[in-house]
PDB file of C-alpha atoms in Angstrom:
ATOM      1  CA  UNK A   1       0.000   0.000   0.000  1.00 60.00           C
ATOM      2  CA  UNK A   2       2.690   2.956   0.866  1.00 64.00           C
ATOM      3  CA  UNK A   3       3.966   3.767  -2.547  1.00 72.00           C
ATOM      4  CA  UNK A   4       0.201   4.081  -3.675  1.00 94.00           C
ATOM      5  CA  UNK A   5      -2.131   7.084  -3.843  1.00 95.00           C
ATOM      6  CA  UNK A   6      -5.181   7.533  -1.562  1.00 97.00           C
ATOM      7  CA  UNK A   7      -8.843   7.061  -2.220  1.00 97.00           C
ATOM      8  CA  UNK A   8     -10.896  10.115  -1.513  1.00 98.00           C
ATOM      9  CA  UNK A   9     -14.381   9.059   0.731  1.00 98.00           C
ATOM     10  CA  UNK A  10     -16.683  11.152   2.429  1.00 98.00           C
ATOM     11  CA  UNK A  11     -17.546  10.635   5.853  1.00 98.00           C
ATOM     12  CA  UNK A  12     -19.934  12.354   8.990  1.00 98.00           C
ATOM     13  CA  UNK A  13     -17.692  13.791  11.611  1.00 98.00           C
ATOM     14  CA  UNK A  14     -19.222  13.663  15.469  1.00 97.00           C
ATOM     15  CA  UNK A  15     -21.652  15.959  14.727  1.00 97.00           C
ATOM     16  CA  UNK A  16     -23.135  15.083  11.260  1.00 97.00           C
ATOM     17  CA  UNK A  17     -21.183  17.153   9.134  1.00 98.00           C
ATOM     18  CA  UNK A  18     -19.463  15.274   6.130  1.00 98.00           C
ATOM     19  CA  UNK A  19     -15.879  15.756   5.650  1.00 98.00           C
ATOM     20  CA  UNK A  20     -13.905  14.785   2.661  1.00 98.00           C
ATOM     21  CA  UNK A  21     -10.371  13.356   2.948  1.00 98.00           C
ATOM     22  CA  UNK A  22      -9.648  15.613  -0.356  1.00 97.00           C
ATOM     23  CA  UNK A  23     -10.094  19.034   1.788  1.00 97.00           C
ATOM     24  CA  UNK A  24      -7.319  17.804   3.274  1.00 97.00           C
ATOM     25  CA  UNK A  25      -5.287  17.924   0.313  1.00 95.00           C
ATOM     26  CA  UNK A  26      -1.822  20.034   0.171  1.00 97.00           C
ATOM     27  CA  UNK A  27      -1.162  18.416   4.126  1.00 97.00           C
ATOM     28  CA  UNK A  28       0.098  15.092   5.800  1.00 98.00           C
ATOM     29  CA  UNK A  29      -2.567  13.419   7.072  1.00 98.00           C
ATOM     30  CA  UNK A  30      -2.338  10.168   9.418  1.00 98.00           C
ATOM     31  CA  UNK A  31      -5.461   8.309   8.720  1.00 98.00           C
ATOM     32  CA  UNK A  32      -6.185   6.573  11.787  1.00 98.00           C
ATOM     33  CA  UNK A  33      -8.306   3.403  11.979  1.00 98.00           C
ATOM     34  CA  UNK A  34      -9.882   3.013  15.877  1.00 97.00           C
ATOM     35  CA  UNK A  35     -12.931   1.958  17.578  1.00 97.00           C
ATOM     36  CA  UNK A  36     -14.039   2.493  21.511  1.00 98.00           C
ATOM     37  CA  UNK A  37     -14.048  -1.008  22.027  1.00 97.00           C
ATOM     38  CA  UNK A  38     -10.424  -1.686  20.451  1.00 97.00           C
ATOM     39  CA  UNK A  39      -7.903  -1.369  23.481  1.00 97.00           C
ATOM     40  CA  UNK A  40      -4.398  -1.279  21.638  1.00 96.00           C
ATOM     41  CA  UNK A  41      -6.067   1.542  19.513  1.00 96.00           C
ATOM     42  CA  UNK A  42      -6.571   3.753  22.611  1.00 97.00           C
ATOM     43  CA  UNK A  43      -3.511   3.156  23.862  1.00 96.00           C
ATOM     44  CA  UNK A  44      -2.219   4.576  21.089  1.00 95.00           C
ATOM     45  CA  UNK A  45      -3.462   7.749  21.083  1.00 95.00           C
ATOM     46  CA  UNK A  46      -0.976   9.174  23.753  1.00 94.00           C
ATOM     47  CA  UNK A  47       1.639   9.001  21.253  1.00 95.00           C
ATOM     48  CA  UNK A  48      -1.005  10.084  18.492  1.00 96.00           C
ATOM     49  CA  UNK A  49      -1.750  13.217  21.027  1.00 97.00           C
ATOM     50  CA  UNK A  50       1.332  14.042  21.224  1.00 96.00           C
ATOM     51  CA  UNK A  51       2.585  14.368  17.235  1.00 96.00           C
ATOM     52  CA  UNK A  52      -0.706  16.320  16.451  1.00 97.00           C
ATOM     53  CA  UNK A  53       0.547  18.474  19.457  1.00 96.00           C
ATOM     54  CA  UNK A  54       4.358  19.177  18.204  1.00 96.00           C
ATOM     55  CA  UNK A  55       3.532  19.016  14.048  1.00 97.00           C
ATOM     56  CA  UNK A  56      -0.132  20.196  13.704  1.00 96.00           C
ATOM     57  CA  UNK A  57       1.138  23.481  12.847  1.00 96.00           C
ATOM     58  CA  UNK A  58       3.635  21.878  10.444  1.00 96.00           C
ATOM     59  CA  UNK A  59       1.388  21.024   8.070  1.00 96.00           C
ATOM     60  CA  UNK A  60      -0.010  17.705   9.388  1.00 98.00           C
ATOM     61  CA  UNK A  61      -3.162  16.905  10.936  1.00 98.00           C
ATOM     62  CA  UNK A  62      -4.971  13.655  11.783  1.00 98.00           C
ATOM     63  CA  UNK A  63      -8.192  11.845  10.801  1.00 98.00           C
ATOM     64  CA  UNK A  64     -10.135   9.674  12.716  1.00 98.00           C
ATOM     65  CA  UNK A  65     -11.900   6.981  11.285  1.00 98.00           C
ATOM     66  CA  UNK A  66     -13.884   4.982  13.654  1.00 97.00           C
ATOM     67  CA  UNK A  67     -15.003   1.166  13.238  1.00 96.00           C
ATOM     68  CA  UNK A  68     -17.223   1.641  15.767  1.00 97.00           C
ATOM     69  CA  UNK A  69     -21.116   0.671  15.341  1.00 97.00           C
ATOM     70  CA  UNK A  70     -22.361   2.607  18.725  1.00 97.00           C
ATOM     71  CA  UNK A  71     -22.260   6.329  18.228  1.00 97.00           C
ATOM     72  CA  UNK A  72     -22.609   7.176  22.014  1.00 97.00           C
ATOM     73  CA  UNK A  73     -19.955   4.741  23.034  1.00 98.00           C
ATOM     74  CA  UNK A  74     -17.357   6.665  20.358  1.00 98.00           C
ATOM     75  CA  UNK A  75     -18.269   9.860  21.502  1.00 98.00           C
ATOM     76  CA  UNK A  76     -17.361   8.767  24.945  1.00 98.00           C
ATOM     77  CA  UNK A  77     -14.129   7.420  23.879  1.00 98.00           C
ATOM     78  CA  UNK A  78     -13.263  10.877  21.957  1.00 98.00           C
ATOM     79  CA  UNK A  79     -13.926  12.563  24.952  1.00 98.00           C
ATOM     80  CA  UNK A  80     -12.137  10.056  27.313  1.00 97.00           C
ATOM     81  CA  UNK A  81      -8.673   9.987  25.361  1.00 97.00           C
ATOM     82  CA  UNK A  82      -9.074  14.079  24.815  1.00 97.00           C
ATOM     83  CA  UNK A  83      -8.586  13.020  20.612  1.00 97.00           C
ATOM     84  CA  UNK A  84     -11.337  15.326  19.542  1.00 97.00           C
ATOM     85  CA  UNK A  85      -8.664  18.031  19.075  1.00 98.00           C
ATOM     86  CA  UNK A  86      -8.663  16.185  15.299  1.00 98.00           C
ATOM     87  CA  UNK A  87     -10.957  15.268  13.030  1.00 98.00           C
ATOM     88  CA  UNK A  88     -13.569  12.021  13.925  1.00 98.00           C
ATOM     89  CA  UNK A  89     -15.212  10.651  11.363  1.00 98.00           C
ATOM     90  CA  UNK A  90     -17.768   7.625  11.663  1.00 97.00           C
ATOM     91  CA  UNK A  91     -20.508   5.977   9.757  1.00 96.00           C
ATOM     92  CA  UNK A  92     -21.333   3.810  12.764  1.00 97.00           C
ATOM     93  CA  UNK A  93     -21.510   0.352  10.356  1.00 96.00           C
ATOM     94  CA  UNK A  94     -18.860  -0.587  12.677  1.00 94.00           C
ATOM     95  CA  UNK A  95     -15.995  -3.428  11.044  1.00 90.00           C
ATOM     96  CA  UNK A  96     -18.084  -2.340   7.680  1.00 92.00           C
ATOM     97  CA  UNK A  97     -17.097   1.231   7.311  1.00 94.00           C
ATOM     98  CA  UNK A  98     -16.999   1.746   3.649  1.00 94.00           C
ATOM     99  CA  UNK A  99     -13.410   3.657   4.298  1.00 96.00           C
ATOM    100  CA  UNK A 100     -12.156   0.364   5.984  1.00 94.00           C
ATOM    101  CA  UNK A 101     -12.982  -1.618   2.867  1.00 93.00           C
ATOM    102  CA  UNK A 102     -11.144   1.000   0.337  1.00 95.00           C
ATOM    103  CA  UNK A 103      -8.099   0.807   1.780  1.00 96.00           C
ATOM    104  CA  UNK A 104      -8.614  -3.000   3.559  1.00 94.00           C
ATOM    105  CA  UNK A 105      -8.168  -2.757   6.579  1.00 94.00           C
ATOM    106  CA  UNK A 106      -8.959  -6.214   8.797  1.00 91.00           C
ATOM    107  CA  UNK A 107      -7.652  -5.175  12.367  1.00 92.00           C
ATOM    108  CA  UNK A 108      -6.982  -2.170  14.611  1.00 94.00           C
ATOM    109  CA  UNK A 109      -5.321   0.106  15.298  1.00 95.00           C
ATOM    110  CA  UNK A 110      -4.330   0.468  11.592  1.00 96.00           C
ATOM    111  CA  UNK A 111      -2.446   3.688  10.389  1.00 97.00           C
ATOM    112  CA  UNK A 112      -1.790   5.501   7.089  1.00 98.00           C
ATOM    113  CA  UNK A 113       0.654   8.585   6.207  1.00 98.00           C
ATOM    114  CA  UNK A 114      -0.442  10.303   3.183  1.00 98.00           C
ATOM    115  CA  UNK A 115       1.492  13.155   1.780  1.00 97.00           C
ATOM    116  CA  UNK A 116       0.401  16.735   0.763  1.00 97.00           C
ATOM    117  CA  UNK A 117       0.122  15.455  -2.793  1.00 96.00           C
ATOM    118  CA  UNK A 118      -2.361  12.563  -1.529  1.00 97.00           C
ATOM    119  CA  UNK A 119       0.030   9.929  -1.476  1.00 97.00           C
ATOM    120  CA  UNK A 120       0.548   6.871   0.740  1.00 97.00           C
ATOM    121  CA  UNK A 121       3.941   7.316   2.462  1.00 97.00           C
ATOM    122  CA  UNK A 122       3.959   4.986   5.284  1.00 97.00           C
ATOM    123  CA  UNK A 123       1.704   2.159   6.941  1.00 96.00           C
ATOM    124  CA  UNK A 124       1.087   1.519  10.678  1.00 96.00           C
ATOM    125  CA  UNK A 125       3.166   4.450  12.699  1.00 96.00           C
ATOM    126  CA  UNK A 126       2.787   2.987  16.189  1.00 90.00           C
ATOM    127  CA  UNK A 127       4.291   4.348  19.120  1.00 88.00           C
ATOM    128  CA  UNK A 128       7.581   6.019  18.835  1.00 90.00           C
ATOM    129  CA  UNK A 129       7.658   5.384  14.952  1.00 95.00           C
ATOM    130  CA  UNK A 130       4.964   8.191  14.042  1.00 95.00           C
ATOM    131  CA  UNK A 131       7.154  11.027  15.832  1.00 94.00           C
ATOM    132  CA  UNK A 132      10.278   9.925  13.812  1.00 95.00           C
ATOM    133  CA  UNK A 133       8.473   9.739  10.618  1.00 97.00           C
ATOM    134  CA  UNK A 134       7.189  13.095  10.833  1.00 97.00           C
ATOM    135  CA  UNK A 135      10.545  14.596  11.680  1.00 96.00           C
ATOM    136  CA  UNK A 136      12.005  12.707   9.142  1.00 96.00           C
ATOM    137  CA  UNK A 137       9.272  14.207   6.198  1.00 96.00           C
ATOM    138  CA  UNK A 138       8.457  17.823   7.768  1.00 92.00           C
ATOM    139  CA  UNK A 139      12.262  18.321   9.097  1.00 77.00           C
TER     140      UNK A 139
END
């Protein structure tokens, strides 16, 4: 997948709205595949909290895309892990979110770096590995 260009979708954010991933064109965007129920993917967003926190005025930002199929359990969870400082989006058809088909993803967390030019640069930033890519690519 890295090495390949992104697939635009449209998805509600936590309150209805839909967002496009192609407004989000001309940035790095981590597209970040969670759900409430998904413990490894929570865990993750300390690290996640802090890159948006040190790059998000370096051109990067993050989207959300949750696998979850109960909206007020997600909503929680945003609130809980303090990640509504980026973009959520959800269709709440849970493990059949259209966006988790497009780019096939089968487990969580699940990660993809796409470039300003919309594409795929890297796949599954965990932990540590998400800082150092970013200051590799925004030095």
């Amino acid at each position: 997948m890295p090495d390949s260009q992104s697939v635009d979708f449209t998805q509600p954010d936590t309150s209805g709205k839909l967002v496009s991933l192609s407004e989000f064109k001309g940035k790095y965007v981590l597209l970040d595949f969670w759900a409430s129920w998904c413990g490894p993917c929570r865990a993750q967003s300390v690290f996640m909290k802090k890159a948006y926190i040190h790059f998000k005025d370096k051109n990067f930002t993050i989207i959300g895309v949750s696998c979850d199929d109960n909206r007020e359990k997600w909503i929680e969870a945003i609130r809980e892990d303090g990640v509504g400082i980026w973009t959520q989006l959800g269709d709440m058809t849970g493990k059949k979110n259209i966006v988790s088909d497009i780019y096939k993803v089968r487990s969580y967390p699940q990660n993809l770096l796409i470039d300003p030019t919309g594409k795929i640069i890297a796949k599954n930033l965990g932990g540590l590995l998400l800082e150092m890519k970013l200051k590799e690519v925004l030095h």
